[in-house]
């Protein structure tokens, strides 16, 4: 089994950055073709994601030369969404809890929480997260913490 197949299987043939499916049969020279990205979240640190991830060729960070960006889903109604990659990296080092988004309604906050936990289950499969929604200042704050 090639490295690409191993990493692709581990990541369920989804791009670790944009979360869209990657076609295992696409040409490795195509922009949307499969590639191994050797940039890992908290590389080599406990609980961090593995250092080899599946990415579309166009999304690949080229071993970290391009800063990885994980966008929040466009349908979510969130204000001041925190940068996901940096937040996860910090939580993997320091633990604790961080404010990741503010929402106008409790429903929006619940939806954002659910989306984020699902997204993180693929972005950082080696870590376990939980969210809390806290009302404050007429808004609902989504807090993210790491549990292991
Ligand atoms: Zn991608």
Short mmCIF file of N, CA and C and ligand atoms in Angstrom, two decimals:
data_model
loop_
_atom_site.label_atom_id
_atom_site.label_comp_id
_atom_site.label_asym_id
_atom_site.label_seq_id
_atom_site.Cartn_x
_atom_site.Cartn_y
_atom_site.Cartn_z
N UNK A 1 0.85 -1.20 0.00
CA UNK A 1 0.00 0.00 0.00
C UNK A 1 0.89 1.26 0.00
N UNK A 2 0.58 2.17 -0.89
CA UNK A 2 1.41 3.38 -0.97
C UNK A 2 1.10 4.31 0.21
N UNK A 3 2.00 5.27 0.43
CA UNK A 3 1.78 6.28 1.47
C UNK A 3 0.46 7.00 1.23
N UNK A 4 0.21 7.30 -0.04
CA UNK A 4 -1.01 8.05 -0.36
C UNK A 4 -2.25 7.25 0.02
N UNK A 5 -2.25 5.95 -0.29
CA UNK A 5 -3.40 5.12 0.06
C UNK A 5 -3.58 5.02 1.58
N UNK A 6 -2.46 4.88 2.27
CA UNK A 6 -2.51 4.76 3.74
C UNK A 6 -3.08 6.05 4.36
N UNK A 7 -2.53 7.19 3.93
CA UNK A 7 -2.98 8.47 4.49
C UNK A 7 -4.42 8.77 4.06
N UNK A 8 -4.73 8.43 2.81
CA UNK A 8 -6.08 8.65 2.31
C UNK A 8 -7.11 7.83 3.07
N UNK A 9 -6.78 6.58 3.33
CA UNK A 9 -7.69 5.73 4.10
C UNK A 9 -7.87 6.28 5.51
N UNK A 10 -6.75 6.71 6.12
CA UNK A 10 -6.82 7.23 7.49
C UNK A 10 -7.72 8.47 7.56
N UNK A 11 -7.70 9.27 6.52
CA UNK A 11 -8.49 10.50 6.53
C UNK A 11 -9.82 10.34 5.79
N UNK A 12 -10.16 9.11 5.47
CA UNK A 12 -11.46 8.86 4.84
C UNK A 12 -11.63 9.54 3.48
N UNK A 13 -10.53 9.77 2.79
CA UNK A 13 -10.54 10.42 1.47
C UNK A 13 -11.29 11.74 1.49
N UNK A 14 -10.99 12.49 2.57
CA UNK A 14 -11.46 13.87 2.65
C UNK A 14 -10.24 14.74 2.89
N UNK A 15 -10.25 15.91 2.30
CA UNK A 15 -9.15 16.87 2.46
C UNK A 15 -9.14 17.40 3.89
N UNK A 16 -8.00 17.38 4.56
CA UNK A 16 -7.96 17.80 5.98
C UNK A 16 -8.18 19.29 6.14
N UNK A 17 -8.01 20.06 5.04
CA UNK A 17 -8.19 21.51 5.15
C UNK A 17 -9.56 21.99 4.69
N UNK A 18 -9.99 21.57 3.49
CA UNK A 18 -11.27 22.10 3.00
C UNK A 18 -12.43 21.16 3.30
N UNK A 19 -12.15 19.94 3.75
CA UNK A 19 -13.16 18.98 4.19
C UNK A 19 -14.00 18.41 3.04
N UNK A 20 -13.63 18.71 1.80
CA UNK A 20 -14.36 18.15 0.65
C UNK A 20 -13.74 16.79 0.30
N UNK A 21 -14.54 15.92 -0.34
CA UNK A 21 -14.01 14.61 -0.71
C UNK A 21 -12.84 14.73 -1.69
N UNK A 22 -11.95 13.75 -1.61
CA UNK A 22 -10.82 13.67 -2.54
C UNK A 22 -11.00 12.37 -3.32
N UNK A 23 -10.93 12.46 -4.63
CA UNK A 23 -11.11 11.28 -5.47
C UNK A 23 -9.79 10.51 -5.54
N UNK A 24 -9.78 9.27 -4.98
CA UNK A 24 -8.53 8.50 -4.98
C UNK A 24 -8.04 8.18 -6.39
N UNK A 25 -8.96 8.22 -7.35
CA UNK A 25 -8.56 7.86 -8.71
C UNK A 25 -8.18 9.06 -9.57
N UNK A 26 -8.30 10.27 -9.00
CA UNK A 26 -7.94 11.46 -9.78
C UNK A 26 -6.43 11.49 -9.98
N UNK A 27 -6.00 12.17 -11.03
CA UNK A 27 -4.57 12.29 -11.29
C UNK A 27 -3.89 13.06 -10.16
N UNK A 28 -2.72 12.58 -9.74
CA UNK A 28 -2.00 13.29 -8.68
C UNK A 28 -1.46 14.63 -9.19
N UNK A 29 -1.57 14.87 -10.49
CA UNK A 29 -1.14 16.16 -11.04
C UNK A 29 -2.28 17.15 -11.19
N UNK A 30 -3.52 16.71 -10.91
CA UNK A 30 -4.66 17.61 -11.01
C UNK A 30 -4.77 18.44 -9.73
N UNK A 31 -5.33 19.66 -9.86
CA UNK A 31 -5.47 20.52 -8.68
C UNK A 31 -6.28 19.84 -7.58
N UNK A 32 -7.30 19.09 -7.98
CA UNK A 32 -8.13 18.42 -6.99
C UNK A 32 -7.72 16.97 -6.79
N UNK A 33 -6.58 16.61 -7.32
CA UNK A 33 -6.07 15.25 -7.13
C UNK A 33 -5.54 15.06 -5.72
N UNK A 34 -5.34 13.80 -5.33
CA UNK A 34 -4.90 13.50 -3.96
C UNK A 34 -3.41 13.78 -3.74
N UNK A 35 -3.09 14.23 -2.55
CA UNK A 35 -1.68 14.41 -2.19
C UNK A 35 -1.52 14.23 -0.69
N UNK A 36 -0.30 13.91 -0.26
CA UNK A 36 -0.01 13.80 1.16
C UNK A 36 0.57 15.13 1.63
N UNK A 37 -0.06 15.70 2.65
CA UNK A 37 0.44 16.94 3.24
C UNK A 37 1.16 16.55 4.53
N UNK A 38 2.43 16.84 4.60
CA UNK A 38 3.17 16.38 5.78
C UNK A 38 3.16 17.39 6.91
N UNK A 39 2.37 18.44 6.77
CA UNK A 39 2.22 19.39 7.86
C UNK A 39 1.18 18.87 8.82
N UNK A 40 1.51 18.74 10.10
CA UNK A 40 0.52 18.24 11.05
C UNK A 40 0.23 19.25 12.13
N UNK A 41 -0.95 19.19 12.67
CA UNK A 41 -1.29 20.01 13.82
C UNK A 41 -0.47 19.52 15.00
N UNK A 42 0.19 20.41 15.69
CA UNK A 42 0.97 20.05 16.87
C UNK A 42 1.83 18.82 16.58
N UNK A 43 2.56 18.93 15.53
CA UNK A 43 3.37 17.82 15.04
C UNK A 43 4.18 17.17 16.16
N UNK A 44 4.01 15.89 16.30
CA UNK A 44 4.80 15.16 17.27
C UNK A 44 4.39 15.37 18.71
N UNK A 45 3.39 16.20 18.94
CA UNK A 45 2.99 16.43 20.33
C UNK A 45 1.85 15.50 20.69
N UNK A 46 1.72 15.28 21.96
CA UNK A 46 0.68 14.34 22.39
C UNK A 46 -0.71 14.86 22.02
N UNK A 47 -1.52 13.92 21.58
CA UNK A 47 -2.89 14.29 21.26
C UNK A 47 -3.05 15.01 19.93
N UNK A 48 -1.97 15.46 19.37
CA UNK A 48 -2.09 16.20 18.11
C UNK A 48 -2.43 15.26 16.96
N UNK A 49 -2.87 15.85 15.89
CA UNK A 49 -3.18 15.04 14.72
C UNK A 49 -1.89 14.48 14.15
N UNK A 50 -2.01 13.44 13.38
CA UNK A 50 -0.81 12.85 12.80
C UNK A 50 -0.18 13.85 11.84
N UNK A 51 1.09 13.65 11.58
CA UNK A 51 1.83 14.63 10.80
C UNK A 51 1.61 14.47 9.30
N UNK A 52 0.95 13.40 8.89
CA UNK A 52 0.68 13.23 7.47
C UNK A 52 -0.81 13.22 7.24
N UNK A 53 -1.27 14.13 6.39
CA UNK A 53 -2.70 14.25 6.16
C UNK A 53 -3.00 14.27 4.67
N UNK A 54 -4.20 13.88 4.34
CA UNK A 54 -4.62 13.89 2.94
C UNK A 54 -5.12 15.28 2.56
N UNK A 55 -4.62 15.80 1.46
CA UNK A 55 -5.08 17.12 0.99
C UNK A 55 -5.24 17.08 -0.52
N UNK A 56 -6.14 17.92 -1.03
CA UNK A 56 -6.14 18.16 -2.47
C UNK A 56 -4.78 18.77 -2.81
N UNK A 57 -4.32 18.51 -4.00
CA UNK A 57 -3.04 19.09 -4.38
C UNK A 57 -3.07 20.61 -4.22
N UNK A 58 -4.20 21.23 -4.58
CA UNK A 58 -4.31 22.70 -4.52
C UNK A 58 -4.40 23.21 -3.08
N UNK A 59 -4.80 22.36 -2.14
CA UNK A 59 -4.95 22.79 -0.74
C UNK A 59 -3.68 22.53 0.06
N UNK A 60 -2.79 21.71 -0.47
CA UNK A 60 -1.61 21.26 0.28
C UNK A 60 -0.77 22.44 0.78
N UNK A 61 -0.32 22.36 2.02
CA UNK A 61 0.46 23.46 2.59
C UNK A 61 1.93 23.41 2.19
N UNK A 62 2.29 22.41 1.39
CA UNK A 62 3.69 22.26 0.98
C UNK A 62 4.59 22.21 2.21
N UNK A 63 4.32 21.23 3.07
CA UNK A 63 5.06 21.04 4.31
C UNK A 63 5.04 22.27 5.20
N UNK A 64 3.93 22.97 5.20
CA UNK A 64 3.80 24.11 6.10
C UNK A 64 4.30 25.43 5.53
N UNK A 65 4.72 25.43 4.26
CA UNK A 65 5.17 26.70 3.67
C UNK A 65 4.01 27.68 3.51
N UNK A 66 2.83 27.11 3.32
CA UNK A 66 1.62 27.93 3.26
C UNK A 66 0.85 27.66 4.55
N UNK A 67 0.44 28.73 5.23
CA UNK A 67 -0.27 28.52 6.50
C UNK A 67 -1.59 27.80 6.25
N UNK A 68 -1.84 26.73 6.99
CA UNK A 68 -3.11 26.02 6.79
C UNK A 68 -4.29 26.83 7.30
N UNK A 69 -5.37 26.81 6.54
CA UNK A 69 -6.58 27.53 6.96
C UNK A 69 -7.77 26.58 6.85
N UNK A 70 -8.51 26.47 7.93
CA UNK A 70 -9.75 25.69 7.92
C UNK A 70 -10.89 26.68 8.02
N UNK A 71 -11.64 26.87 6.94
CA UNK A 71 -12.72 27.85 6.98
C UNK A 71 -13.93 27.34 7.77
N UNK A 72 -14.64 28.27 8.41
CA UNK A 72 -15.93 27.93 9.02
C UNK A 72 -16.94 27.79 7.88
N UNK A 73 -17.94 26.96 8.06
CA UNK A 73 -18.95 26.77 7.02
C UNK A 73 -19.70 28.09 6.81
N UNK A 74 -19.99 28.37 5.56
CA UNK A 74 -20.62 29.66 5.23
C UNK A 74 -22.04 29.80 5.75
N UNK A 75 -22.73 28.66 5.96
CA UNK A 75 -24.13 28.76 6.38
C UNK A 75 -24.27 29.12 7.86
N UNK A 76 -23.17 29.06 8.62
CA UNK A 76 -23.27 29.35 10.05
C UNK A 76 -23.36 30.85 10.30
N UNK A 77 -24.23 31.20 11.26
CA UNK A 77 -24.38 32.61 11.61
C UNK A 77 -23.52 32.90 12.84
N UNK A 78 -22.24 33.12 12.59
CA UNK A 78 -21.32 33.37 13.69
C UNK A 78 -20.60 34.69 13.47
N UNK A 79 -20.38 35.40 14.59
CA UNK A 79 -19.60 36.63 14.55
C UNK A 79 -18.25 36.33 15.17
N UNK A 80 -17.24 37.00 14.65
CA UNK A 80 -15.88 36.84 15.19
C UNK A 80 -15.47 35.37 15.33
N UNK A 81 -15.63 34.57 14.29
CA UNK A 81 -15.17 33.18 14.40
C UNK A 81 -13.66 33.12 14.58
N UNK A 82 -13.20 32.31 15.53
CA UNK A 82 -11.76 32.19 15.79
C UNK A 82 -11.12 31.37 14.67
N UNK A 83 -9.85 31.63 14.37
CA UNK A 83 -9.15 30.79 13.40
C UNK A 83 -8.99 29.37 13.94
N UNK A 84 -9.53 28.41 13.23
CA UNK A 84 -9.62 27.04 13.75
C UNK A 84 -8.25 26.38 13.94
N UNK A 85 -7.37 26.54 12.96
CA UNK A 85 -6.07 25.85 13.04
C UNK A 85 -5.27 26.35 14.25
N UNK A 86 -5.21 27.67 14.42
CA UNK A 86 -4.43 28.25 15.52
C UNK A 86 -5.05 27.89 16.87
N UNK A 87 -6.37 27.92 16.93
CA UNK A 87 -7.05 27.61 18.19
C UNK A 87 -6.77 26.16 18.62
N UNK A 88 -6.89 25.25 17.66
CA UNK A 88 -6.66 23.84 17.98
C UNK A 88 -5.20 23.62 18.38
N UNK A 89 -4.31 24.30 17.70
CA UNK A 89 -2.88 24.15 18.00
C UNK A 89 -2.61 24.62 19.45
N UNK A 90 -3.22 25.76 19.81
CA UNK A 90 -3.03 26.29 21.17
C UNK A 90 -3.63 25.35 22.22
N UNK A 91 -4.84 24.87 21.94
CA UNK A 91 -5.49 23.96 22.90
C UNK A 91 -4.69 22.67 23.06
N UNK A 92 -4.06 22.22 21.98
CA UNK A 92 -3.30 20.97 22.08
C UNK A 92 -2.06 21.17 22.95
N UNK A 93 -1.56 22.40 23.01
CA UNK A 93 -0.37 22.67 23.83
C UNK A 93 -0.74 23.01 25.26
N UNK A 94 -1.76 23.86 25.43
CA UNK A 94 -2.02 24.44 26.74
C UNK A 94 -3.29 23.91 27.39
N UNK A 95 -4.13 23.24 26.62
CA UNK A 95 -5.42 22.83 27.17
C UNK A 95 -6.28 24.04 27.44
N UNK A 96 -7.23 23.89 28.34
CA UNK A 96 -8.07 25.02 28.70
C UNK A 96 -9.26 25.18 27.77
N UNK A 97 -9.74 26.40 27.70
CA UNK A 97 -10.99 26.65 26.99
C UNK A 97 -10.88 27.98 26.27
N UNK A 98 -11.40 28.04 25.06
CA UNK A 98 -11.32 29.29 24.31
C UNK A 98 -12.66 29.66 23.72
N UNK A 99 -12.89 30.96 23.67
CA UNK A 99 -14.06 31.50 22.97
C UNK A 99 -13.80 31.38 21.48
N UNK A 100 -14.70 30.71 20.76
CA UNK A 100 -14.45 30.52 19.33
C UNK A 100 -15.44 31.24 18.43
N UNK A 101 -16.60 31.61 18.98
CA UNK A 101 -17.56 32.34 18.15
C UNK A 101 -18.63 32.98 19.02
N UNK A 102 -19.27 34.01 18.49
CA UNK A 102 -20.42 34.61 19.16
C UNK A 102 -21.61 34.51 18.21
N UNK A 103 -22.77 34.23 18.79
CA UNK A 103 -23.97 34.09 17.96
C UNK A 103 -25.09 34.94 18.55
N UNK A 104 -26.04 35.32 17.70
CA UNK A 104 -27.15 36.14 18.15
C UNK A 104 -28.24 35.30 18.82
N UNK A 105 -28.33 34.03 18.45
CA UNK A 105 -29.36 33.20 19.07
C UNK A 105 -28.74 31.90 19.58
N UNK A 106 -29.47 31.29 20.51
CA UNK A 106 -28.99 30.04 21.08
C UNK A 106 -28.99 28.94 20.02
N UNK A 107 -29.96 28.98 19.12
CA UNK A 107 -30.02 27.98 18.05
C UNK A 107 -28.80 28.09 17.13
N UNK A 108 -28.44 29.32 16.79
CA UNK A 108 -27.26 29.51 15.94
C UNK A 108 -26.01 28.97 16.63
N UNK A 109 -25.93 29.22 17.94
CA UNK A 109 -24.76 28.76 18.70
C UNK A 109 -24.73 27.24 18.75
N UNK A 110 -25.89 26.61 18.91
CA UNK A 110 -25.96 25.15 18.95
C UNK A 110 -25.54 24.57 17.60
N UNK A 111 -25.97 25.21 16.54
CA UNK A 111 -25.63 24.73 15.20
C UNK A 111 -24.13 24.88 14.95
N UNK A 112 -23.58 26.01 15.36
CA UNK A 112 -22.14 26.23 15.19
C UNK A 112 -21.34 25.22 16.01
N UNK A 113 -21.79 24.93 17.23
CA UNK A 113 -21.12 23.94 18.08
C UNK A 113 -21.09 22.58 17.42
N UNK A 114 -22.25 22.19 16.94
CA UNK A 114 -22.37 20.87 16.33
C UNK A 114 -21.48 20.76 15.10
N UNK A 115 -21.51 21.80 14.28
CA UNK A 115 -20.67 21.80 13.07
C UNK A 115 -19.20 21.71 13.46
N UNK A 116 -18.80 22.50 14.45
CA UNK A 116 -17.39 22.56 14.83
C UNK A 116 -16.90 21.21 15.36
N UNK A 117 -17.69 20.57 16.20
CA UNK A 117 -17.27 19.28 16.77
C UNK A 117 -17.13 18.23 15.67
N UNK A 118 -18.06 18.25 14.72
CA UNK A 118 -18.00 17.30 13.61
C UNK A 118 -16.75 17.58 12.75
N UNK A 119 -16.53 18.86 12.49
CA UNK A 119 -15.37 19.25 11.67
C UNK A 119 -14.06 18.85 12.34
N UNK A 120 -13.99 19.10 13.66
CA UNK A 120 -12.75 18.80 14.39
C UNK A 120 -12.51 17.31 14.52
N UNK A 121 -13.56 16.50 14.46
CA UNK A 121 -13.38 15.05 14.55
C UNK A 121 -12.56 14.55 13.35
N UNK A 122 -12.58 15.31 12.26
CA UNK A 122 -11.76 14.94 11.10
C UNK A 122 -10.46 15.75 11.05
N UNK A 123 -10.52 16.99 11.48
CA UNK A 123 -9.32 17.83 11.41
C UNK A 123 -8.26 17.37 12.41
N UNK A 124 -8.68 17.04 13.61
CA UNK A 124 -7.74 16.60 14.65
C UNK A 124 -8.29 15.35 15.31
N UNK A 125 -8.27 14.22 14.56
CA UNK A 125 -8.91 12.99 15.07
C UNK A 125 -8.26 12.44 16.33
N UNK A 126 -7.05 12.87 16.64
CA UNK A 126 -6.38 12.38 17.85
C UNK A 126 -6.80 13.12 19.11
N UNK A 127 -7.60 14.16 18.96
CA UNK A 127 -7.99 14.96 20.12
C UNK A 127 -9.50 14.84 20.35
N UNK A 128 -9.91 15.06 21.61
CA UNK A 128 -11.34 15.05 21.92
C UNK A 128 -11.73 16.44 22.41
N UNK A 129 -12.82 16.93 21.84
CA UNK A 129 -13.24 18.29 22.17
C UNK A 129 -14.64 18.29 22.75
N UNK A 130 -14.94 19.37 23.46
CA UNK A 130 -16.33 19.62 23.78
C UNK A 130 -16.60 21.11 23.69
N UNK A 131 -17.85 21.44 23.49
CA UNK A 131 -18.22 22.85 23.39
C UNK A 131 -19.21 23.17 24.49
N UNK A 132 -19.26 24.45 24.80
CA UNK A 132 -20.25 24.95 25.75
C UNK A 132 -20.81 26.23 25.16
N UNK A 133 -22.09 26.43 25.33
CA UNK A 133 -22.70 27.69 24.89
C UNK A 133 -23.05 28.48 26.14
N UNK A 134 -22.52 29.70 26.21
CA UNK A 134 -22.76 30.53 27.39
C UNK A 134 -23.39 31.84 26.98
N UNK A 135 -24.54 32.16 27.58
CA UNK A 135 -25.14 33.46 27.28
C UNK A 135 -24.33 34.58 27.95
N UNK A 136 -24.27 35.71 27.27
CA UNK A 136 -23.56 36.85 27.86
C UNK A 136 -23.69 38.07 26.98
N UNK A 137 -24.06 39.18 27.58
CA UNK A 137 -24.15 40.42 26.83
C UNK A 137 -25.17 40.37 25.69
N UNK A 138 -26.25 39.62 25.89
CA UNK A 138 -27.28 39.53 24.86
C UNK A 138 -26.89 38.64 23.70
N UNK A 139 -25.76 37.94 23.84
CA UNK A 139 -25.32 37.03 22.79
C UNK A 139 -25.08 35.65 23.40
N UNK A 140 -24.74 34.74 22.52
CA UNK A 140 -24.41 33.39 22.99
C UNK A 140 -23.00 33.07 22.53
N UNK A 141 -22.15 32.77 23.49
CA UNK A 141 -20.75 32.51 23.19
C UNK A 141 -20.52 31.02 23.07
N UNK A 142 -19.81 30.63 22.03
CA UNK A 142 -19.45 29.23 21.87
C UNK A 142 -18.02 29.06 22.37
N UNK A 143 -17.87 28.21 23.40
CA UNK A 143 -16.57 27.95 23.99
C UNK A 143 -16.11 26.54 23.57
N UNK A 144 -14.84 26.43 23.27
CA UNK A 144 -14.30 25.12 22.87
C UNK A 144 -13.24 24.71 23.88
N UNK A 145 -13.30 23.45 24.31
CA UNK A 145 -12.23 22.95 25.18
C UNK A 145 -11.83 21.55 24.73
N UNK A 146 -10.64 21.18 25.17
CA UNK A 146 -10.13 19.87 24.82
C UNK A 146 -10.26 18.98 26.05
N UNK A 147 -10.71 17.76 25.85
CA UNK A 147 -11.02 16.92 27.01
C UNK A 147 -9.96 15.83 27.26
N UNK A 148 -9.10 15.58 26.29
CA UNK A 148 -8.05 14.59 26.56
C UNK A 148 -6.71 15.16 26.12
ZN1 LIG B 1 -9.03 20.54 -0.21
#
